[in-house]
Amino acid sequence: MCGIVGYIGCKNTSEILINGLKELEYRGYDSAGIAILDNDKIEVYKALGKIKNLEEKVSHNECVLNKDNLSIGIGHTRWATHGKPTELNAHPHLGEYSYVVHNGIIENYKELKVELLEAGHKFVSQTDTEVIVHLFEFYFNQSNDAQDAFNQTIKRLDGAYSILLITKSEPTKIFFMKHGSPMAIAKNTTEDGDEIYFASSDAPLIGHAKDVVYLEDGVSGVATNSSLSFSEEVSWDTLPTSKQYAQKDGYRFFMEKEIYEQSDVVTDSMLGRISDEEIIFDEIDANIIEGINEIKICACGTSYHAGITASYLFERLTKVRCNVEIASEFRYKEPLLKKDTLFIVISQSGETADTLEALKMAKKAGLKTVVVCNVDNSSMTRIADATILTRAGIEKGVASTKAFSTQTVVLWMMALYFAKQNNSIESEFLQKEIQVLREVPSSLTVEDKLHEKCRRLSKRYLHGHGFFFIGRDVFYPLALEGALKLKEISYLHAEGYPAGEMKHGPIALADPELFTIALMPEHSHYDKIKSNVEELSARDSTICAISPLDFELADDFIKTSNKSHYMLEFFEMLVVLQVLSMEISVRLGNDVDMPRNLAKSVTVE
Ligand code: F6R
C-alpha cells in the first residue's frame, strides 16, 4: 500500500500535501516525497522514513505562487514493493521534464523498461513506477502534446495503479488515471479561484471541500484550477465530515476494516516474492537453512498462533525439526540454544518486550535470527540478522486480524522457500503450491452472505458457560486464534483445543450450555475431526460447525466454499472466526476496537 495526494490552487501547496500525506501515513511510511511548482520551477523533496522527516526538509519552502497566483503539487508516501526504501526509489519519480506519483503495481514494467532502455532512456531507481515517466516522455518527444502523450502512456500500462503526473511543459495541469488502486478528487471554490484536491482516500480531503468524485476504474483526466475533465462521465458525492469515519473507510470499526482489507494486504505480502516458478526472499541469505538442524519459533499472543501454524508447515515441508515457544516462558526456562538452530521471532509491532528479550538471548548465543514483523525500524528489526516484513499496513484494532493472516502467508512462503533450498520438495510441487498461494486473497474475501450469517448466529452465543474452539493440524492453532479473538472483544470464556484431546478431560464439561465451534475442513483429517465432534454432540454440547461439507449433527452450521487446499480453507475459516467474534462483541455492546484491559503493543514484561 502507498498513498498519493495532489493539489492545484492558491494556498500553501507544500503544507496541504504534507498534511494530506500524514492522513495517509497508515498506508506506508518507509519514504515520502513531493514535487511542487514553486514560482515557475518544479522543486522535488524526498525523505526516508516517516512524513515528519519530509516535513523538516520542506519547512524552509515558502511556496511562492506563480504569476497566475497559482501553485500545484503531487506527493506520495511509500510502502516499498519494488526496490528497497531509499531516496532514489521514493516518489515522485522524474524524467527530464515530468514527475509522477503512483500507487499500485505496473505488472509489465520489466518489458517496458527494456523497450525504453533501448530507446536511450536512463533509469535511476529499481521501481516499477519510473517507467511511467519515461514512457510519457517517449511519447511526448514524438507528439509534443502532453495530453496525447499521457493517453498513449496509460494505454501501455498493465496492473493496478492510480497515477498523478505533472510536466514542465504545462506546469499548471495535473494528469490523472485510476485503474485498480483508489483515487478521490475534490473541488472547492474560493474567492481567489477554484482548488482541486487529489488523494488515495477521502481523509486528506475532509475539511477542504464538500464535493468528491470517487473515480471508477479506467477513468483518466486532466485538471487545472479552472477546469476538471474526465475521460467519461463521473458522479459527484458529498464528502463525509468526520475524519474518524473516513479513516475507517466507512466501516464501523477499525477491526472490521482490517478484516475486510485482508485480501488486499496479503497481496502486498506476496508482491515481488513469488513468480510462477519460485519463492523469492531478497531479505534472507539463500543458504540460511544450510547446516540448520532445528528451527525454533518464539512469539506471543496472536503471533504465537501464527508460529504454531508455521511449525506444522516448516516441519512438513522442510523436514527440519521445528518447535514453538511462548516468549515469556522461553526467557526463563534456561533454554538450550545450539548454533545449528535457526531462531525465528514473529511480532506485529516488533516491540513486544518478551519476544524482544528472547530475540536478544538467541542473538547473544550466536544463533542465526530472523524476525517476521509488520513494523520496519522497530526494535526487533534492528536486532535480528534478517527481517521479513509482512506489509499488513498499520493495524489499529487492538484485536489482531490482518497481522495474523499476513504473518501466516509469509511463514508459509518461508517454509516453501526453505524446503526448496533444502531440496525437500520438488519444483513441480512448489509450482503447484505457488498457484495455491495466489488464491489466498480470494479466500480472505468477506462475502456479504457469510457476514450476514455470522451476524444472525451471534445472538445465540451470548451466554452459556463457555466456548471450545476445536481443530486438528493447522486448524488447532486456528482454533486457538478464534478463541483468543472471542475472549479479547466479547469477554466470554473461550478455549482453543486440539480436537483429539477433548476426550482426555475437557469433554467432561460437555452439556447444552457448552458451545463447541468445530473447524471441519475437507482437506485436513476430516473423518478424524468428525468423530471428535460426534463425541461432543453425543454428550449434548451445542455444536456450531464450520465446514464445506454438510454435517447433520450441527446445531448451527456455517458453510464454507469448496476449496482445493487445506490452507485456503484455513484462511476462509479465519475470516468466519474473526467476523463471528466481532458480531458477538457488537451484540454485547463492547468496545470492539479498544477492549478493556488491553494495549496494542505490550512493551512491559
Ligand atoms: C491479540 C493480540 C496480541 C498480540 C501479542 C503480540 O489480538 O493482538 O495477542 O498478538 O501481544 O504482539 P506482537 O505481535 O506485536 O508481538
Coordinates of C-alpha atoms and ligand atoms in Angstrom, one line a residue:
M1 CA 0.0 0.0 0.0
C2 CA 1.1 3.5 -0.7
G3 CA -0.7 6.8 -0.6
I4 CA -0.8 9.7 -3.1
V5 CA -2.0 13.3 -2.9
G6 CA -2.2 16.2 -5.3
Y7 CA -3.3 19.9 -5.2
I8 CA -3.9 22.8 -7.5
G9 CA -4.9 26.2 -6.0
C10 CA -3.6 29.3 -4.4
K11 CA -2.9 28.0 -0.9
N12 CA 0.4 26.8 0.5
T13 CA 0.8 23.6 -1.5
S14 CA 3.6 22.0 0.5
E15 CA 1.6 22.3 3.7
I16 CA -1.5 20.9 2.0
L17 CA 0.4 17.9 0.6
I18 CA 2.3 17.2 3.8
N19 CA -0.9 17.3 5.9
G20 CA -2.6 15.0 3.3
L21 CA 0.3 12.6 3.4
K22 CA 0.0 12.4 7.2
E23 CA -3.6 11.3 6.8
L24 CA -2.3 8.5 4.5
E25 CA 0.7 7.6 6.6
Y26 CA -1.1 4.4 7.7
R27 CA -0.8 3.1 4.1
G28 CA 3.0 3.1 4.3
Y29 CA 5.8 5.2 5.7
D30 CA 9.2 4.0 4.6
S31 CA 9.8 7.1 2.5
A32 CA 7.8 10.1 1.2
G33 CA 8.2 12.9 -1.3
I34 CA 6.6 15.8 -3.0
A35 CA 7.0 17.8 -6.3
I36 CA 5.7 21.3 -6.2
L37 CA 5.6 24.2 -8.6
D38 CA 7.4 27.0 -6.7
N39 CA 7.0 30.2 -8.6
D40 CA 7.8 28.8 -12.1
K41 CA 10.1 26.0 -11.1
I42 CA 9.2 22.5 -10.1
E43 CA 11.0 21.5 -6.8
V44 CA 11.3 17.9 -5.6
Y45 CA 11.8 16.9 -1.9
K46 CA 12.2 13.4 -0.7
A47 CA 13.0 11.8 2.7
L48 CA 13.4 8.3 4.1
G49 CA 11.1 7.2 6.9
K50 CA 8.1 9.0 8.3
I51 CA 6.4 12.1 6.9
K52 CA 7.8 14.2 9.7
N53 CA 11.3 13.8 8.1
L54 CA 9.9 15.1 4.8
E55 CA 8.2 17.9 6.6
E56 CA 11.6 19.0 8.1
K57 CA 13.2 19.1 4.7
V58 CA 10.3 21.1 3.2
S59 CA 10.0 23.5 6.1
H60 CA 12.0 26.3 4.5
N61 CA 9.9 26.2 1.4
E62 CA 7.6 29.2 1.3
C63 CA 5.8 28.0 -1.8
V64 CA 5.7 31.1 -4.0
L65 CA 2.7 31.3 -6.2
N66 CA 3.3 31.8 -9.9
K67 CA 2.2 34.9 -12.0
D68 CA -1.4 33.5 -12.2
N69 CA -1.5 33.3 -8.4
L70 CA -1.3 29.5 -8.5
S71 CA 0.6 26.6 -7.1
I72 CA 0.5 22.9 -7.9
G73 CA 2.0 19.8 -6.4
I74 CA 1.9 16.0 -6.1
G75 CA 3.0 13.8 -3.2
H76 CA 3.5 10.2 -2.1
T77 CA 4.0 8.1 1.0
R78 CA 5.6 4.7 0.2
W79 CA 5.4 1.1 1.3
A80 CA 8.2 -0.5 -0.6
T81 CA 7.3 -3.2 -3.1
H82 CA 9.8 -3.0 -6.0
G83 CA 13.1 -1.7 -4.7
K84 CA 14.3 -1.0 -1.2
P85 CA 13.3 2.1 0.8
T86 CA 15.8 4.6 -0.5
E87 CA 15.5 8.2 -1.6
L88 CA 16.2 7.2 -5.2
N89 CA 13.3 4.8 -5.0
A90 CA 11.0 7.3 -3.3
H91 CA 8.4 9.1 -5.4
P92 CA 7.9 11.4 -7.2
H93 CA 9.8 9.8 -10.0
L94 CA 11.2 12.2 -12.5
G95 CA 12.4 12.1 -16.1
E96 CA 13.9 15.1 -17.9
Y97 CA 10.8 17.2 -17.5
S98 CA 8.0 15.3 -15.9
Y99 CA 7.1 13.9 -12.4
V100 CA 4.9 11.1 -11.4
V101 CA 3.5 9.6 -8.2
H102 CA 1.9 6.2 -8.3
N103 CA 0.0 3.8 -6.0
G104 CA -0.2 0.2 -7.2
I105 CA 1.9 -2.1 -9.4
I106 CA 2.9 -1.9 -13.0
E107 CA 3.0 -5.6 -13.8
N108 CA 4.6 -5.2 -17.3
Y109 CA 7.3 -2.7 -16.1
K110 CA 10.2 -5.1 -17.0
E111 CA 9.2 -5.3 -20.7
L112 CA 8.5 -1.6 -20.8
K113 CA 11.9 -0.8 -19.2
V114 CA 13.8 -2.9 -21.8
E115 CA 12.0 -1.1 -24.6
L116 CA 12.7 2.3 -23.1
L117 CA 16.4 1.5 -22.3
E118 CA 16.8 0.5 -26.0
A119 CA 15.3 3.9 -26.9
G120 CA 18.0 5.6 -24.8
H121 CA 16.1 6.4 -21.6
K122 CA 18.2 6.3 -18.4
F123 CA 16.7 4.8 -15.2
V124 CA 17.9 5.7 -11.7
S125 CA 15.6 3.7 -9.5
Q126 CA 14.7 0.0 -9.1
T127 CA 10.9 0.8 -9.1
D128 CA 8.2 -0.2 -11.5
T129 CA 6.9 3.4 -11.3
E130 CA 9.8 5.0 -13.1
V131 CA 8.7 3.5 -16.4
I132 CA 5.6 5.7 -16.4
V133 CA 7.6 9.0 -16.6
H134 CA 9.9 7.7 -19.3
L135 CA 7.0 6.3 -21.3
F136 CA 5.3 9.7 -21.1
E137 CA 8.5 11.5 -22.3
F138 CA 9.0 8.9 -25.0
Y139 CA 5.5 9.8 -26.5
F140 CA 5.8 13.5 -25.7
N141 CA 9.1 13.6 -27.7
Q142 CA 7.1 12.3 -30.7
S143 CA 4.0 14.5 -30.5
N144 CA 4.9 17.5 -28.3
D145 CA 1.4 17.1 -26.9
A146 CA 1.2 16.3 -23.2
Q147 CA -2.4 15.1 -23.3
D148 CA -1.7 12.8 -26.2
A149 CA 1.5 11.5 -24.5
F150 CA -0.4 10.8 -21.3
N151 CA -3.2 8.9 -23.2
Q152 CA -0.6 6.8 -25.0
T153 CA 1.2 6.1 -21.8
I154 CA -1.8 4.8 -19.8
K155 CA -2.8 2.5 -22.7
R156 CA 0.5 0.7 -22.3
L157 CA 0.3 0.0 -18.5
D158 CA -0.8 -3.3 -17.1
G159 CA -1.6 -3.9 -13.4
A160 CA -3.3 -1.9 -10.7
Y161 CA -2.5 1.8 -10.4
S162 CA -3.5 5.3 -9.7
I163 CA -1.3 8.0 -11.1
L164 CA -0.8 11.7 -10.8
L165 CA 1.6 13.3 -13.4
I166 CA 2.8 16.9 -13.8
T167 CA 5.1 18.2 -16.5
K168 CA 7.3 21.3 -17.1
S169 CA 5.8 21.9 -20.5
E170 CA 2.3 22.6 -19.0
P171 CA 3.1 23.1 -15.3
T172 CA -0.4 24.2 -14.2
K173 CA -2.0 20.8 -15.1
I174 CA -2.3 17.5 -13.2
F175 CA -2.9 14.5 -15.4
F176 CA -4.5 11.6 -13.6
M177 CA -5.6 8.0 -14.1
K178 CA -7.2 5.3 -11.9
H179 CA -7.2 1.6 -12.5
G180 CA -7.4 -0.8 -9.6
S181 CA -5.9 1.4 -6.8
P182 CA -8.2 4.1 -5.3
M183 CA -8.3 7.8 -6.1
A184 CA -10.7 10.5 -4.9
I185 CA -10.9 14.1 -6.3
A186 CA -12.5 17.0 -4.5
K187 CA -13.2 20.5 -5.8
N188 CA -13.6 23.7 -3.8
T189 CA -14.5 27.2 -5.0
T190 CA -12.9 30.1 -3.1
E191 CA -12.9 33.9 -3.6
D192 CA -9.4 33.6 -5.1
G193 CA -10.4 30.8 -7.6
D194 CA -11.0 27.1 -7.6
E195 CA -9.0 24.4 -5.9
I196 CA -8.7 20.7 -6.8
Y197 CA -7.5 18.1 -4.3
F198 CA -6.5 14.5 -5.1
A199 CA -5.9 11.6 -2.6
S200 CA -5.9 7.9 -2.2
S201 CA -8.7 8.1 0.3
D202 CA -11.1 10.8 1.4
A203 CA -9.5 11.5 4.8
P204 CA -7.0 14.1 3.4
L205 CA -9.8 15.9 1.5
I206 CA -12.1 16.4 4.5
G207 CA -12.3 19.9 5.7
H208 CA -11.1 21.3 2.4
A209 CA -14.1 20.6 0.2
K210 CA -17.7 19.4 0.2
D211 CA -17.9 17.6 -3.2
V212 CA -15.9 14.5 -4.1
V213 CA -15.6 12.0 -7.0
Y214 CA -14.5 8.5 -6.1
L215 CA -13.1 7.6 -9.5
E216 CA -14.1 4.3 -11.1
D217 CA -11.6 2.0 -12.7
G218 CA -10.5 3.1 -16.2
V219 CA -11.2 6.8 -15.7
S220 CA -8.5 9.3 -16.5
G221 CA -8.5 13.1 -17.0
V222 CA -6.7 16.4 -16.5
A223 CA -7.2 19.2 -14.0
T224 CA -6.3 22.9 -14.0
N225 CA -7.5 25.2 -11.3
S226 CA -10.4 26.3 -13.6
S227 CA -11.3 23.0 -15.3
L228 CA -11.6 19.4 -14.5
S229 CA -12.2 17.0 -17.3
F230 CA -12.7 13.2 -17.2
S231 CA -12.5 10.6 -19.9
E232 CA -16.0 9.5 -19.0
E233 CA -18.9 10.7 -17.0
V234 CA -18.4 10.7 -13.3
S235 CA -20.8 11.2 -10.4
W236 CA -20.2 13.6 -7.5
D237 CA -20.8 12.7 -3.9
T238 CA -20.7 14.6 -0.7
L239 CA -17.6 14.2 1.4
P240 CA -18.1 12.8 4.9
T241 CA -17.4 15.4 7.6
S242 CA -15.9 13.1 10.2
K243 CA -12.2 12.1 9.7
Q244 CA -12.6 9.2 12.1
Y245 CA -15.3 7.8 9.8
A246 CA -13.2 8.4 6.8
Q247 CA -10.2 6.7 8.3
K248 CA -12.3 3.7 8.8
D249 CA -13.3 3.8 5.1
G250 CA -17.0 3.7 6.1
Y251 CA -16.6 0.5 8.3
R252 CA -18.0 0.6 11.9
F253 CA -14.7 -0.3 13.5
F254 CA -11.0 -0.5 12.6
M255 CA -11.2 -4.2 13.3
E256 CA -14.0 -4.6 10.7
K257 CA -12.0 -2.5 8.1
E258 CA -8.9 -4.6 8.9
I259 CA -10.8 -7.9 8.4
Y260 CA -12.1 -6.7 5.1
E261 CA -8.8 -5.5 3.8
Q262 CA -7.0 -8.8 4.4
S263 CA -7.4 -9.9 0.9
D264 CA -5.6 -6.8 -0.3
V265 CA -2.8 -6.8 2.2
V266 CA -1.9 -10.4 1.7
T267 CA -1.4 -9.5 -2.0
D268 CA 1.1 -6.9 -0.8
S269 CA 2.8 -9.6 1.4
M270 CA 3.3 -11.7 -1.7
L271 CA 4.4 -8.9 -4.0
G272 CA 7.7 -9.5 -5.6
R273 CA 8.1 -12.7 -3.6
I274 CA 6.5 -15.2 -5.9
S275 CA 7.0 -15.9 -9.6
D276 CA 5.4 -18.9 -11.4
E277 CA 8.5 -21.0 -10.5
E278 CA 9.9 -19.8 -7.3
I279 CA 9.6 -18.0 -4.0
I280 CA 12.0 -15.1 -3.6
F281 CA 13.1 -13.6 -0.4
D282 CA 15.8 -11.0 -1.1
E283 CA 15.9 -10.2 2.6
I284 CA 17.4 -13.6 3.6
D285 CA 20.5 -15.4 2.6
A286 CA 19.8 -18.1 0.0
N287 CA 21.7 -20.6 2.1
I288 CA 20.4 -19.6 5.5
I289 CA 19.0 -23.1 6.1
E290 CA 22.3 -24.7 5.3
G291 CA 23.6 -26.7 8.3
I292 CA 20.5 -26.0 10.3
N293 CA 19.2 -28.9 12.3
E294 CA 16.3 -27.2 14.1
I295 CA 14.0 -24.2 13.6
K296 CA 12.8 -22.5 16.8
I297 CA 9.9 -20.0 16.7
C298 CA 9.2 -17.6 19.5
A299 CA 6.3 -15.1 19.8
C300 CA 3.3 -14.0 22.0
G301 CA -0.4 -14.0 21.5
T302 CA -1.8 -14.0 18.0
S303 CA 1.8 -14.0 16.6
Y304 CA 2.4 -17.2 18.7
H305 CA -0.6 -18.8 17.0
A306 CA 0.9 -17.9 13.6
G307 CA 4.0 -19.5 14.9
I308 CA 2.3 -22.8 15.7
T309 CA 0.7 -22.8 12.3
A310 CA 4.1 -22.3 10.8
S311 CA 5.6 -25.1 12.8
Y312 CA 3.3 -27.6 11.1
L313 CA 4.3 -26.2 7.7
F314 CA 8.0 -25.9 8.4
E315 CA 8.4 -29.4 9.6
R316 CA 6.1 -30.9 7.0
L317 CA 7.9 -29.1 4.1
T318 CA 11.5 -28.6 5.1
K319 CA 11.9 -31.9 7.1
V320 CA 13.7 -29.9 9.7
R321 CA 12.5 -30.3 13.3
C322 CA 10.6 -27.2 14.3
N323 CA 9.2 -26.1 17.7
V324 CA 7.5 -23.1 19.0
E325 CA 7.8 -21.3 22.3
I326 CA 5.8 -18.6 24.1
A327 CA 8.3 -15.9 24.5
S328 CA 7.5 -15.2 28.2
E329 CA 8.1 -18.8 29.1
F330 CA 11.2 -19.3 26.9
R331 CA 13.0 -16.5 28.6
Y332 CA 13.1 -18.1 32.0
K333 CA 13.4 -21.8 31.2
E334 CA 17.1 -21.7 30.7
P335 CA 16.8 -22.9 27.2
L336 CA 19.5 -24.9 25.4
L337 CA 20.5 -22.8 22.5
K338 CA 22.6 -24.5 19.8
K339 CA 24.2 -22.7 16.9
D340 CA 22.7 -25.1 14.4
T341 CA 19.2 -23.7 15.3
L342 CA 17.5 -21.0 13.1
F343 CA 15.7 -18.7 15.5
I344 CA 12.6 -17.0 14.2
V345 CA 10.6 -14.4 16.1
I346 CA 7.2 -13.2 15.0
S347 CA 5.8 -9.9 16.0
Q348 CA 3.3 -7.4 14.5
S349 CA 4.7 -4.5 16.4
G350 CA 8.4 -5.5 16.7
E351 CA 8.3 -4.1 20.2
T352 CA 6.7 -6.8 22.5
A353 CA 9.1 -7.0 25.5
D354 CA 9.1 -10.8 25.9
T355 CA 9.7 -11.5 22.3
L356 CA 12.4 -8.9 22.1
E357 CA 14.2 -10.3 25.0
A358 CA 14.0 -13.8 23.6
L359 CA 15.5 -12.5 20.3
K360 CA 18.4 -10.9 22.3
M361 CA 19.1 -14.2 24.1
A362 CA 19.2 -16.1 20.8
K363 CA 21.4 -13.5 19.2
K364 CA 23.8 -13.5 22.2
A365 CA 24.0 -17.3 21.9
G366 CA 25.2 -16.9 18.3
L367 CA 22.1 -18.3 16.6
K368 CA 21.0 -17.1 13.2
T369 CA 18.0 -14.9 13.8
V370 CA 15.1 -13.8 11.6
V371 CA 12.2 -11.6 12.5
V372 CA 8.8 -11.7 10.7
C373 CA 7.4 -8.3 11.5
N374 CA 5.0 -5.6 10.4
V375 CA 6.8 -2.5 11.5
D376 CA 10.1 -1.7 9.9
N377 CA 12.7 0.1 12.0
S378 CA 11.1 -1.4 15.2
S379 CA 13.4 -2.7 18.0
M380 CA 13.3 -6.3 16.7
T381 CA 14.1 -5.4 13.1
R382 CA 17.1 -3.5 14.3
I383 CA 18.5 -6.5 16.2
A384 CA 17.6 -9.6 14.0
D385 CA 20.1 -10.7 11.3
A386 CA 17.3 -10.6 8.8
T387 CA 13.8 -9.0 8.7
I388 CA 10.9 -10.2 6.6
L389 CA 8.2 -7.5 6.6
T390 CA 4.6 -8.7 6.5
R391 CA 3.4 -5.5 4.8
A392 CA -0.1 -5.5 6.5
G393 CA -0.1 -1.7 6.9
I394 CA -0.9 -0.1 10.2
E395 CA -3.2 -2.3 12.4
K396 CA -5.3 -0.1 14.6
G397 CA -7.8 -2.5 16.1
V398 CA -6.3 -3.9 19.3
A399 CA -7.5 -7.4 18.4
S400 CA -5.1 -8.5 15.7
T401 CA -6.6 -9.7 12.4
K402 CA -4.6 -8.8 9.3
A403 CA -1.4 -9.2 11.2
F404 CA -2.2 -12.9 11.6
S405 CA -3.2 -13.5 8.0
T406 CA -0.1 -11.8 6.6
Q407 CA 2.2 -13.5 9.1
T408 CA 0.7 -16.9 8.2
V409 CA 1.1 -16.3 4.4
V410 CA 4.7 -15.0 4.8
L411 CA 5.6 -18.0 7.0
W412 CA 4.0 -20.4 4.6
M413 CA 6.1 -18.9 1.8
M414 CA 9.2 -19.1 4.0
A415 CA 8.5 -22.8 4.6
L416 CA 8.4 -23.4 0.9
Y417 CA 11.5 -21.3 0.3
F418 CA 13.5 -23.2 2.9
A419 CA 12.1 -26.5 1.6
K420 CA 13.3 -25.7 -1.9
Q421 CA 16.8 -24.7 -0.6
N422 CA 16.8 -27.9 1.4
N423 CA 15.8 -30.0 -1.6
S424 CA 13.0 -31.5 0.4
I425 CA 10.3 -30.6 -2.2
E426 CA 10.3 -30.9 -5.9
S427 CA 10.0 -28.0 -8.3
E428 CA 6.6 -29.3 -9.6
F429 CA 5.2 -29.4 -6.0
L430 CA 6.5 -25.8 -5.4
Q431 CA 4.8 -24.6 -8.6
K432 CA 1.5 -26.1 -7.5
E433 CA 1.8 -24.5 -4.0
I434 CA 2.5 -21.1 -5.7
Q435 CA -0.7 -21.5 -7.6
V436 CA -2.5 -22.1 -4.4
L437 CA -0.8 -19.1 -2.7
R438 CA -2.2 -16.9 -5.5
E439 CA -5.7 -18.0 -4.4
V440 CA -5.2 -16.8 -0.8
P441 CA -6.5 -13.2 -1.4
S442 CA -9.8 -14.6 -2.7
S443 CA -10.1 -17.0 0.3
L444 CA -9.9 -14.0 2.6
T445 CA -12.6 -12.0 0.9
V446 CA -15.6 -11.4 3.2
E447 CA -18.8 -12.4 1.4
D448 CA -21.9 -10.4 2.3
K449 CA -23.8 -13.7 2.8
L450 CA -21.3 -15.0 5.2
H451 CA -21.1 -11.8 7.2
E452 CA -24.9 -11.8 7.5
K453 CA -24.9 -15.4 8.6
C454 CA -22.4 -14.6 11.4
R455 CA -24.4 -11.6 12.4
R456 CA -27.6 -13.7 12.7
L457 CA -25.8 -16.5 14.6
S458 CA -24.1 -14.2 17.0
K459 CA -27.3 -13.7 19.1
R460 CA -27.3 -17.4 20.0
Y461 CA -23.9 -17.3 21.5
L462 CA -24.1 -14.5 24.1
H463 CA -24.4 -16.7 27.2
G464 CA -23.7 -20.2 28.3
H465 CA -20.7 -21.3 30.4
G466 CA -18.1 -21.3 27.8
F467 CA -16.8 -22.0 24.3
F468 CA -14.4 -24.6 23.0
F469 CA -12.9 -23.9 19.6
I470 CA -11.6 -27.2 18.3
G471 CA -9.5 -28.2 15.3
R472 CA -6.7 -30.5 14.2
D473 CA -3.4 -29.9 12.5
V474 CA -3.1 -26.2 11.4
F475 CA -6.7 -25.8 12.4
Y476 CA -5.7 -26.3 16.0
P477 CA -3.7 -23.0 16.2
L478 CA -6.6 -21.5 14.2
A479 CA -8.9 -22.7 16.9
L480 CA -6.6 -21.0 19.5
E481 CA -6.7 -17.8 17.5
G482 CA -10.6 -18.0 17.2
A483 CA -10.9 -18.4 21.0
L484 CA -8.4 -15.6 21.7
K485 CA -10.4 -13.2 19.4
L486 CA -13.6 -14.1 21.2
K487 CA -12.1 -13.6 24.6
E488 CA -10.5 -10.3 23.8
I489 CA -13.5 -8.5 22.5
S490 CA -16.5 -10.3 23.9
Y491 CA -15.1 -11.1 27.4
L492 CA -16.6 -14.5 27.2
H493 CA -14.6 -17.5 28.3
A494 CA -13.3 -19.5 25.4
E495 CA -10.6 -22.1 24.9
G496 CA -8.9 -23.4 21.8
Y497 CA -8.2 -27.1 22.0
P498 CA -6.8 -29.9 19.7
A499 CA -10.0 -31.7 18.8
G500 CA -8.5 -35.2 19.5
E501 CA -7.6 -34.1 23.0
M502 CA -11.1 -33.3 24.2
K503 CA -11.7 -36.9 25.3
H504 CA -8.7 -36.7 27.6
G505 CA -10.6 -34.4 30.1
P506 CA -12.4 -31.4 28.7
I507 CA -15.3 -33.5 27.4
A508 CA -16.4 -33.7 31.0
L509 CA -17.7 -30.2 30.6
A510 CA -20.0 -31.1 27.7
D511 CA -23.6 -30.0 28.1
P512 CA -26.0 -27.8 26.1
E513 CA -24.5 -24.7 27.7
L514 CA -21.0 -25.6 26.4
F515 CA -20.6 -24.2 22.9
T516 CA -18.3 -26.0 20.5
I517 CA -17.1 -24.2 17.5
A518 CA -15.8 -27.0 15.3
L519 CA -13.4 -26.4 12.4
M520 CA -14.1 -29.2 10.0
P521 CA -12.0 -28.7 6.8
E522 CA -12.5 -31.0 3.9
H523 CA -8.8 -31.4 3.1
S524 CA -7.3 -32.0 6.6
H525 CA -8.3 -35.1 8.6
Y526 CA -12.0 -34.6 8.0
D527 CA -13.0 -38.0 9.3
K528 CA -11.0 -37.7 12.4
I529 CA -12.4 -34.3 13.4
K530 CA -15.9 -35.5 12.5
S531 CA -15.6 -38.3 15.0
N532 CA -14.4 -35.9 17.7
V533 CA -17.3 -33.6 17.1
E534 CA -19.7 -36.6 17.2
E535 CA -18.4 -37.5 20.6
L536 CA -19.2 -34.0 21.8
S537 CA -22.6 -33.9 20.2
A538 CA -23.5 -37.3 21.8
R539 CA -22.8 -35.6 25.2
D540 CA -25.2 -32.7 24.3
S541 CA -22.7 -29.9 23.7
T542 CA -24.2 -27.3 21.3
I543 CA -22.2 -27.6 18.1
C544 CA -21.6 -24.8 15.6
A545 CA -19.8 -26.5 12.7
I546 CA -17.7 -24.6 10.1
S547 CA -17.2 -26.7 7.1
P548 CA -17.7 -27.0 3.3
L549 CA -19.3 -30.5 3.9
D550 CA -22.8 -30.8 5.3
F551 CA -22.8 -32.1 8.9
E552 CA -26.2 -33.3 10.1
L553 CA -25.3 -33.2 13.9
A554 CA -24.6 -29.5 13.9
D555 CA -27.0 -27.3 15.8
D556 CA -25.7 -24.4 13.7
F557 CA -23.8 -24.6 10.5
I558 CA -21.6 -22.1 8.7
K559 CA -21.0 -23.5 5.2
T560 CA -17.6 -22.5 3.7
S561 CA -16.9 -22.9 0.0
N562 CA -15.2 -25.9 -1.6
K563 CA -11.6 -25.0 -1.7
S564 CA -8.9 -27.2 -3.3
H565 CA -6.3 -26.9 -0.5
Y566 CA -6.4 -27.0 3.3
M567 CA -4.6 -23.7 3.6
L568 CA -7.3 -22.0 1.5
E569 CA -9.8 -23.5 3.9
F570 CA -7.7 -22.2 6.8
F571 CA -7.9 -18.6 5.5
E572 CA -11.6 -18.8 4.8
M573 CA -12.4 -20.1 8.3
L574 CA -10.1 -17.5 9.8
V575 CA -12.4 -14.8 8.4
V576 CA -15.5 -16.6 9.8
L577 CA -14.0 -16.7 13.3
Q578 CA -13.0 -13.0 13.1
V579 CA -16.4 -11.8 11.9
L580 CA -18.3 -14.1 14.4
S581 CA -16.3 -12.7 17.4
M582 CA -16.8 -9.1 16.2
E583 CA -20.6 -9.6 15.8
I584 CA -20.8 -11.2 19.3
S585 CA -18.9 -8.3 20.7
V586 CA -21.2 -5.8 19.0
R587 CA -24.3 -7.5 20.4
L588 CA -22.8 -7.4 23.9
G589 CA -22.2 -3.6 23.4
N590 CA -18.5 -3.8 23.9
D591 CA -15.8 -1.5 22.5
V592 CA -14.6 -3.6 19.6
D593 CA -11.5 -1.6 18.8
M594 CA -10.3 -0.9 22.3
P595 CA -11.3 -3.8 24.5
R596 CA -10.9 -3.3 28.2
N597 CA -7.6 -4.1 29.9
L598 CA -5.6 -4.5 26.6
A599 CA -2.9 -2.5 24.8
K600 CA -1.9 -2.7 21.2
S601 CA 1.8 -3.1 21.9
V602 CA 2.9 -4.9 25.1
T603 CA 6.3 -3.4 25.9
V604 CA 6.3 -4.5 29.5
E605 CA 7.1 -7.9 30.9
Ligands
F6R1 C1 -4.2 -10.5 20.0 C2 -3.1 -9.6 20.1 C3 -2.0 -9.9 21.0 C4 -0.6 -9.8 20.2 C5 0.6 -10.0 21.2 C6 1.9 -10.0 20.4 O1 -5.2 -10.0 19.2 O2 -3.0 -8.6 19.4 O3 -2.1 -11.2 21.5 O4 -0.6 -10.7 19.2 O5 0.5 -9.0 22.2 O6 2.1 -8.7 19.8 P1 3.1 -8.6 18.7 O7 2.7 -9.4 17.5 O8 3.1 -7.1 18.4 O9 4.5 -9.0 19.2

